[in-house]
Short mmCIF file of C-alpha atoms and ligand atoms in Angstrom, two decimals:
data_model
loop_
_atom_site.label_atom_id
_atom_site.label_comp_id
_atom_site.label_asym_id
_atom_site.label_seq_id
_atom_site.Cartn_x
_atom_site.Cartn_y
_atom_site.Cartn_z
CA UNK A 1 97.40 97.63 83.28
CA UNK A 2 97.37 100.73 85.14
CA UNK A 3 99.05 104.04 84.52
CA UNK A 4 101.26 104.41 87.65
CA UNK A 5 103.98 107.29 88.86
CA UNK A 6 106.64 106.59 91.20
CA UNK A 7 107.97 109.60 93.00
CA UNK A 8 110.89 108.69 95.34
CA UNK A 9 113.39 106.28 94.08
CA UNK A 10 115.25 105.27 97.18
CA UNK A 11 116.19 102.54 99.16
CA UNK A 12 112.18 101.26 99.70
CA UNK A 13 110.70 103.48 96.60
CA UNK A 14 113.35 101.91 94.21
CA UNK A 15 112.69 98.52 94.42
CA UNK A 16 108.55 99.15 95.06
CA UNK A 17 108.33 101.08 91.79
CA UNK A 18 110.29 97.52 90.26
CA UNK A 19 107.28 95.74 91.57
CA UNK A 20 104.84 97.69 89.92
CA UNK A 21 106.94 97.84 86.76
CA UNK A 22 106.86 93.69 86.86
CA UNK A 23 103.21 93.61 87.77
CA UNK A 24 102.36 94.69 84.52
CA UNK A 25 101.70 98.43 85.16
CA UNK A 26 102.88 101.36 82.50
CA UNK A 27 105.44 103.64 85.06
CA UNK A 28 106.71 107.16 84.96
CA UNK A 29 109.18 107.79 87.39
CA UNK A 30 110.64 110.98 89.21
CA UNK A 31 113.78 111.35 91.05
CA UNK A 32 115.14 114.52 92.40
CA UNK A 33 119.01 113.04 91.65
CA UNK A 34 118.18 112.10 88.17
CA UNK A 35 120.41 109.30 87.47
CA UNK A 36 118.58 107.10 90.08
CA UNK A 37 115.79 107.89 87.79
CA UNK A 38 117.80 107.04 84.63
CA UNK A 39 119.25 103.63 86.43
CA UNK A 40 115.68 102.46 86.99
CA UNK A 41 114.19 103.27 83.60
CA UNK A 42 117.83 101.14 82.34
CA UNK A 43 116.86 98.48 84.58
CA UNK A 44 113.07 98.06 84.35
CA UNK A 45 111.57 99.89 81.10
CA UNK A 46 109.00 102.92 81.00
CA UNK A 47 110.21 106.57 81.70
CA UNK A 48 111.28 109.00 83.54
CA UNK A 49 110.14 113.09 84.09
CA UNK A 50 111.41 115.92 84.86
CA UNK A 51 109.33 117.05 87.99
CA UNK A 52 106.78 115.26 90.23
CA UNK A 53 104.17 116.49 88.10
CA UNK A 54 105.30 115.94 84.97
CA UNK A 55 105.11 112.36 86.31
CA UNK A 56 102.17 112.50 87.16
CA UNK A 57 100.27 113.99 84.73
CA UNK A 58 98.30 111.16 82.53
CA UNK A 59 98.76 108.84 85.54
CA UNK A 60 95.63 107.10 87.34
CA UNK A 61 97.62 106.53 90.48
CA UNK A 62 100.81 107.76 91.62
CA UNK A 63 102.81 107.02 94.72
CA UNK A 64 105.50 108.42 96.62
CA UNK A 65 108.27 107.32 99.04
CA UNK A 66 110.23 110.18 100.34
CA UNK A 67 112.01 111.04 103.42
CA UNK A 68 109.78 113.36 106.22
CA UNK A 69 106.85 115.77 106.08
CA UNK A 70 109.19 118.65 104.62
CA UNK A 71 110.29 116.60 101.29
CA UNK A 72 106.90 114.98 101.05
CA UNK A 73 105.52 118.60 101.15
CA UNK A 74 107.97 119.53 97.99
CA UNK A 75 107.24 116.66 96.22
CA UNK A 76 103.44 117.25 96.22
CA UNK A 77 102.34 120.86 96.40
CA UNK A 78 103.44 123.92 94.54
CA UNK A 79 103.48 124.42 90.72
CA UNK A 80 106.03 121.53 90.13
CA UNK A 81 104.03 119.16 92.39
CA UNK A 82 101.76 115.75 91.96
CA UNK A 83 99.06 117.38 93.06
CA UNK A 84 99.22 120.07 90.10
CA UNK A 85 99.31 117.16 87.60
CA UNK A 86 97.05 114.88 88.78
CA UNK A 87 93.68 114.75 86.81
CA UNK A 88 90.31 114.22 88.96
CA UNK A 89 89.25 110.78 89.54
CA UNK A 90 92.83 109.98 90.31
CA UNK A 91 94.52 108.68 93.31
CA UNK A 92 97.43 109.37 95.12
CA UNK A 93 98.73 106.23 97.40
CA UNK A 94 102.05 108.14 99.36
CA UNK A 95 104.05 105.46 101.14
CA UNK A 96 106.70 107.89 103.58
CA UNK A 97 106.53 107.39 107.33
CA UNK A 98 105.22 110.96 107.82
CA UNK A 99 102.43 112.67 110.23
CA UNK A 100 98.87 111.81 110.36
CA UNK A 101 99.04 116.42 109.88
CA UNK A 102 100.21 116.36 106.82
CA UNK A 103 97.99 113.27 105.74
CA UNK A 104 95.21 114.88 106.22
CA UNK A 105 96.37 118.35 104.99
CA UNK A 106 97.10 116.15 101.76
CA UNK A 107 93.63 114.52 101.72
CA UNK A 108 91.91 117.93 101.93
CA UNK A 109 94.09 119.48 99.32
CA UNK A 110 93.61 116.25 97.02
CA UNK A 111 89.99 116.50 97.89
CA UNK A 112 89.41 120.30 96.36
CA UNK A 113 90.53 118.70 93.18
CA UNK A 114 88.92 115.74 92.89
CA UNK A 115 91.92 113.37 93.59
CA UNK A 116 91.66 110.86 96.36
CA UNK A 117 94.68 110.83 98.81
CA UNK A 118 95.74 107.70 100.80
CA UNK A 119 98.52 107.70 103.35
CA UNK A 120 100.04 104.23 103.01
CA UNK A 121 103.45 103.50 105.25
CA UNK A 122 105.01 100.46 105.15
CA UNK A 123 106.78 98.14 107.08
CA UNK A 124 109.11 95.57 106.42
CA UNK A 125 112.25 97.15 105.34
CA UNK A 126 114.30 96.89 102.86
CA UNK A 127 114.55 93.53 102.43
CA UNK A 128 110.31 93.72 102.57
CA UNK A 129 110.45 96.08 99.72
CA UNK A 130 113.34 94.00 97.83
CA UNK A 131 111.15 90.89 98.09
CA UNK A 132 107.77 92.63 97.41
CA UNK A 133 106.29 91.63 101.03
CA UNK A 134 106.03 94.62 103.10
CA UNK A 135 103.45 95.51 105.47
CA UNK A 136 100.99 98.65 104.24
CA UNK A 137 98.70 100.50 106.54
CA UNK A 138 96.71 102.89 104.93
CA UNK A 139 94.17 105.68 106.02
CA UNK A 140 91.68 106.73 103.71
CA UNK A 141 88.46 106.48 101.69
CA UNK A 142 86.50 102.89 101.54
CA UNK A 143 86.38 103.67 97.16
CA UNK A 144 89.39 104.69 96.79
CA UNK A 145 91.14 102.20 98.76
CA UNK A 146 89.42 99.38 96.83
CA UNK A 147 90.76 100.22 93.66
CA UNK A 148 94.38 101.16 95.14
CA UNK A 149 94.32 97.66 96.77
CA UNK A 150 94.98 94.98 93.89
CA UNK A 151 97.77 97.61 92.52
CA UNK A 152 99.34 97.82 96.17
CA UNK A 153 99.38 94.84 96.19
CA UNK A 154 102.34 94.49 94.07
CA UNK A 155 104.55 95.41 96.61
CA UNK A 156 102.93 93.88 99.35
CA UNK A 157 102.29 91.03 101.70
CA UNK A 158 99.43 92.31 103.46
CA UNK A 159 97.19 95.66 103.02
CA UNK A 160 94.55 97.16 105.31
CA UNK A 161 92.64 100.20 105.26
CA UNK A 162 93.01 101.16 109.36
CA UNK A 163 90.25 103.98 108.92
CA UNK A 164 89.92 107.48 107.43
CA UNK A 165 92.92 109.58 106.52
CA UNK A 166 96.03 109.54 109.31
CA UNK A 167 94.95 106.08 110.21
CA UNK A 168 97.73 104.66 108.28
CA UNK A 169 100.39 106.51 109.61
CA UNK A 170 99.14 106.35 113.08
CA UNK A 171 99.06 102.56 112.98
CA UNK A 172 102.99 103.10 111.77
CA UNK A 173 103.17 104.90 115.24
CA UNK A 174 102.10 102.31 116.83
CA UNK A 175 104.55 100.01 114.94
CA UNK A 176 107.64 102.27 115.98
CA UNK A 177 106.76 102.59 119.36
CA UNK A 178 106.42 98.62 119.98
CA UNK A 179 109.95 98.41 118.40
CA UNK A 180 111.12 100.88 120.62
CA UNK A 181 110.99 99.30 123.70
CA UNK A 182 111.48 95.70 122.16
CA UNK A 183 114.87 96.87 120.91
CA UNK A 184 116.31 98.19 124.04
CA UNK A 185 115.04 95.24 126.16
CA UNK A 186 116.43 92.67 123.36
CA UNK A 187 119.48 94.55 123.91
CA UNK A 188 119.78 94.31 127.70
CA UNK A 189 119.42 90.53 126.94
CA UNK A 190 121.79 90.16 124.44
CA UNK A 191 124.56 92.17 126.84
CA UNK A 192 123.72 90.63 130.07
CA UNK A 193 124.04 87.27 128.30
CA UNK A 194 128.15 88.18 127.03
CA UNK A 195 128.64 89.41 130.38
CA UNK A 196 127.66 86.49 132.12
CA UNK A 197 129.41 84.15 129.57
CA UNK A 198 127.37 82.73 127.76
CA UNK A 199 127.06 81.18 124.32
CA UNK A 200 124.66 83.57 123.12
CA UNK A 201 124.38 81.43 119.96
CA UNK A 202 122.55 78.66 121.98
CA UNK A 203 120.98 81.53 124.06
CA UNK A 204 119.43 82.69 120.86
CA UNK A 205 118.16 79.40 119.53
CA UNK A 206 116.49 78.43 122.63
CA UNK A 207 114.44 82.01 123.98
CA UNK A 208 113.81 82.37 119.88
CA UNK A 209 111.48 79.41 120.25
CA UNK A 210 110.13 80.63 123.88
CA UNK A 211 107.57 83.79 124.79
CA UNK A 212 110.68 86.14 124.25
CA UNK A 213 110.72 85.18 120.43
CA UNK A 214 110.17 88.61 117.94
CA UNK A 215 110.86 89.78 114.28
CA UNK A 216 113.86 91.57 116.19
CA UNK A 217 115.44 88.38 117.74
CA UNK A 218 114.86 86.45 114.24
CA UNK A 219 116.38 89.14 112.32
CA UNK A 220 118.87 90.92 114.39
CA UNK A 221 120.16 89.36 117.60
CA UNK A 222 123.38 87.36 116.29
CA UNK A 223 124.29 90.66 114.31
CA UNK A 224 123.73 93.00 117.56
CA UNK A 225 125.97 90.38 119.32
CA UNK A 226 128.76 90.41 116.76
CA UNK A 227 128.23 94.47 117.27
CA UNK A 228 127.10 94.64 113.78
CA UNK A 229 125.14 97.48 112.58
CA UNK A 230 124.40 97.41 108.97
CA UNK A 231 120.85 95.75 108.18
CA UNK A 232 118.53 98.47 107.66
CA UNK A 233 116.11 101.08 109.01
CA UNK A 234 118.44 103.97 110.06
CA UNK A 235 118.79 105.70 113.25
CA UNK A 236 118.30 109.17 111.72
CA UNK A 237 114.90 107.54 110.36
CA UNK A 238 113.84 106.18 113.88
CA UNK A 239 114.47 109.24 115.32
CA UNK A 240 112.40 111.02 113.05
CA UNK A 241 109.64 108.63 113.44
CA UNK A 242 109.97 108.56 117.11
CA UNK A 243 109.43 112.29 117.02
CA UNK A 244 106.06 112.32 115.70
CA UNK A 245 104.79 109.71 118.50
CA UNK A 246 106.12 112.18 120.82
CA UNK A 247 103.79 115.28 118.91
CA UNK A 248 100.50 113.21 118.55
CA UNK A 249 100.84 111.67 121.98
CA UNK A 250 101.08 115.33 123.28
CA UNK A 251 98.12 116.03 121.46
CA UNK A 252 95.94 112.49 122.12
CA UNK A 253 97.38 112.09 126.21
CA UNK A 254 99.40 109.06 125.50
CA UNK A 255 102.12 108.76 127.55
CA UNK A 256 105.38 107.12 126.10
CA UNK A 257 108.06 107.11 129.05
CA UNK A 258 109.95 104.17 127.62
CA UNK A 259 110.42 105.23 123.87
CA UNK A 260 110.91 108.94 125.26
CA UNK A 261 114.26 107.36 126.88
CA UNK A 262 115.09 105.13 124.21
CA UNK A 263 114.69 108.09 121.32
CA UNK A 264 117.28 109.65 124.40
CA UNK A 265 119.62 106.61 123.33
CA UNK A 266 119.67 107.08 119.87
CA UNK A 267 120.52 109.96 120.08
CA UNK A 268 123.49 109.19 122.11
CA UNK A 269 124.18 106.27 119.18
CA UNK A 270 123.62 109.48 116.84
CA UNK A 271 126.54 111.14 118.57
CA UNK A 272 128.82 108.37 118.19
CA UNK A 273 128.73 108.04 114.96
CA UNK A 274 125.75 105.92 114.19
CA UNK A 275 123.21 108.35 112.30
CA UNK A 276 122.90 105.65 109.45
CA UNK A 277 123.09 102.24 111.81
CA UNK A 278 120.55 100.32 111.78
CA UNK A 279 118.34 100.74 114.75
CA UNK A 280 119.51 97.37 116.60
CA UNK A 281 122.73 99.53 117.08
CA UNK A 282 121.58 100.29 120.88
CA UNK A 283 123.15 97.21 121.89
CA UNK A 284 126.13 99.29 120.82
CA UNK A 285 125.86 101.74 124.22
CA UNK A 286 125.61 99.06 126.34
CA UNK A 287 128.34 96.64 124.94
CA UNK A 288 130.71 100.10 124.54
CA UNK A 289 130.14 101.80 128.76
N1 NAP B 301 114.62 102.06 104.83
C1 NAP B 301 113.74 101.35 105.54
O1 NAP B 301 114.02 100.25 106.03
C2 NAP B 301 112.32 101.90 105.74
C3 NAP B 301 111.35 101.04 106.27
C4 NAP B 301 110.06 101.52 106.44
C5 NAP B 301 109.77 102.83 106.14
N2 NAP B 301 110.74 103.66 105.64
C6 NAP B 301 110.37 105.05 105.33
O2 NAP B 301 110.32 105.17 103.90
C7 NAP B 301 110.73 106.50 103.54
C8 NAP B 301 111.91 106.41 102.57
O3 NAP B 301 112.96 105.69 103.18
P1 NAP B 301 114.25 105.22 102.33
O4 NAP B 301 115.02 104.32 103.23
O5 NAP B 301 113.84 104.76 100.99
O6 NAP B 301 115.03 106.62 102.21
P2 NAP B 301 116.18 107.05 101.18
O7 NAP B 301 116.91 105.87 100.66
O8 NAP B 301 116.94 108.14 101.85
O9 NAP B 301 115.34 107.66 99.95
C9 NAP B 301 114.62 108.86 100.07
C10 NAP B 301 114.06 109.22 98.71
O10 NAP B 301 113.34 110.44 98.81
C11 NAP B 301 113.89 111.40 97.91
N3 NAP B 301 113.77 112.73 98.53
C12 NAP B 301 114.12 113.07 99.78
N4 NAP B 301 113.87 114.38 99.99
C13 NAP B 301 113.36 114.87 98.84
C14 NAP B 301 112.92 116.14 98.44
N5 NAP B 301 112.93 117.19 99.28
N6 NAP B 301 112.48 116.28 97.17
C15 NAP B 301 112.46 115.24 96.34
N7 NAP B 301 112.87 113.98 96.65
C16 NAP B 301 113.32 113.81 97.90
C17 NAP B 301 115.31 110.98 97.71
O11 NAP B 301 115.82 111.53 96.52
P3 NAP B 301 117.42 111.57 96.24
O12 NAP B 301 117.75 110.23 95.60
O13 NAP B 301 117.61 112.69 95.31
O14 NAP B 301 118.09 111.76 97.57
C18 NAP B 301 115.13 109.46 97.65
O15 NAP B 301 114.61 109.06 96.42
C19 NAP B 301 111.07 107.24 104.85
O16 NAP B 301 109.94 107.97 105.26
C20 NAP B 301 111.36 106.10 105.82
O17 NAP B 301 111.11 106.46 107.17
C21 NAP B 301 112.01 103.21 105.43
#
């Protein structure tokens, strides 16, 4: 049994922190709207703090899933942050889609004091994090990662260390930006097949089973053809994820034509209303001209 902090009790965090709670491990958790804090503690046992680093003080590992750089900043630095509570010898494992900066700004702070810091996005969604199997890509140190592995695990299906820190959330990168481009061309599909009159039901079933087959048809092409919206990763969050490709690639020479028109899209499913969709909703534009 470990002594583990969850900071970030959201749609992922809530349910990951459940699967450390049910793997055995002793949890503190922190929410900034306390009664998600108080809910959890109701529904799984062990407590809640006050502040990030009241949670994480007496903790051996503590782990976070918050929103972007700016709330994982708040959440870890300052006076009222994990940082400030963790002892040395400790390890921080935060799983936010957030820049490979601020990783490594994180890993050097962590490092002053003795605490190892390991970026560690996810993938897999909500129903990943509901059913314990999501996808973790972590950048970091060989040690640390070793011992943050079997408790990871808990949450996860599968768990690599991609290299040193920023490695995880550069792999995530890579992630978003393949989805991109999948979405919008699963999209153009899935429209040109209503247009032409097809029964997109026996569309789907055969292509699923041909070279066009992905986690996106499986999951989300009968919904996008009903012009339903409501399973998952957000818009706003794409967006926000999208816009970090767009910095490092400026910075590493990548270019990214197609996701810099698709992020153009979602913002044009932003407009109409769609800031909380789920990011299969570009079938929307097309289906809606
Ligand atoms: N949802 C998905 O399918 C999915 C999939 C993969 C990766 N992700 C990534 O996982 C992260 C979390 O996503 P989510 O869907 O769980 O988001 P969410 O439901 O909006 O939850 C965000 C959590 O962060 C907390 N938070 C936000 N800003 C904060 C701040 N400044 N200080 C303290 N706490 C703060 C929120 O607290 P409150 O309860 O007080 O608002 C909440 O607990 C994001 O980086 C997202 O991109 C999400």
């Amino acid at each position: 049994m470990t002594k583990v902090a969850f900071i970030g009790l959201g749609v992922m965090g809530y349910p990951m922190a459940g699967h450390l709670a049910a793997g055995g491990h002793e949890l503190t958790v922190y929410n900034r709207t306390a009664a998600k804090a108080e809910a959890w503690v109701a529904e799984h046992g062990g407590n809640s703090a006050p502040t990030p680093r009241a949670a994480a003080e007496g903790a051996e590992m503590v782990f976070s899933c918050v929103g972007n750089d700016d709330d994982l900043r708040s959440v870890t630095l300052g006076d009222d942050g994990v940082l400030a509570g963790l002892a040395a010898g400790s390890i921080y494992i935060d799983n936010t889609t957030a820049s490979a900066g601020v990783a490594r700004e994180l890993f050097a702070t962590g490092k002053e004091r003795g605490i190892d810091v390991i970026d560690a996005p996810v993938s897999g969604g909500q129903a990943g994090a509901e059913n314990g199997a999501l996808t973790v890509m972590c950048g970091g140190e060989e040690d640390a990662f070793a011992r943050a592995n079997p408790v990871i695990d808990c949450y996860a299906r599968s768990c690599q260390l991609m290299g040193p820190s920023g490695a995880g959330q550069l792999t995530k990168m890579v992630n978003q930006i393949c989805i991109a481009g999948l979405v919008q061309g699963l999209s153009e599909g899935m429209n040109f097949g209503i247009k032409a009159g097809l029964d997109m039901d026996k569309v789907i079933a055969v292509i699923s089973k041909g070279a066009a087959q992905s986690w996106q048809m499986d999951n989300r092409a009968e919904t996008m053809c009903k012009d339903e919206f409501e399973f998952g990763f957000a818009v706003d969050w794409m967006r926000k994820d999208l816009g970090m490709c767009f910095e490092e690639a400026r910075a590493n020479g990548a270019r990214l034509p197609v996701a810099a028109l698709v992020d153009q899209f979602y913002a044009q499913v932003q407009a109409r209303g769609g800031r909380r969709w789920d990011t299969s909703s570009l079938m929307h534009l097309l289906a809606n001209d």
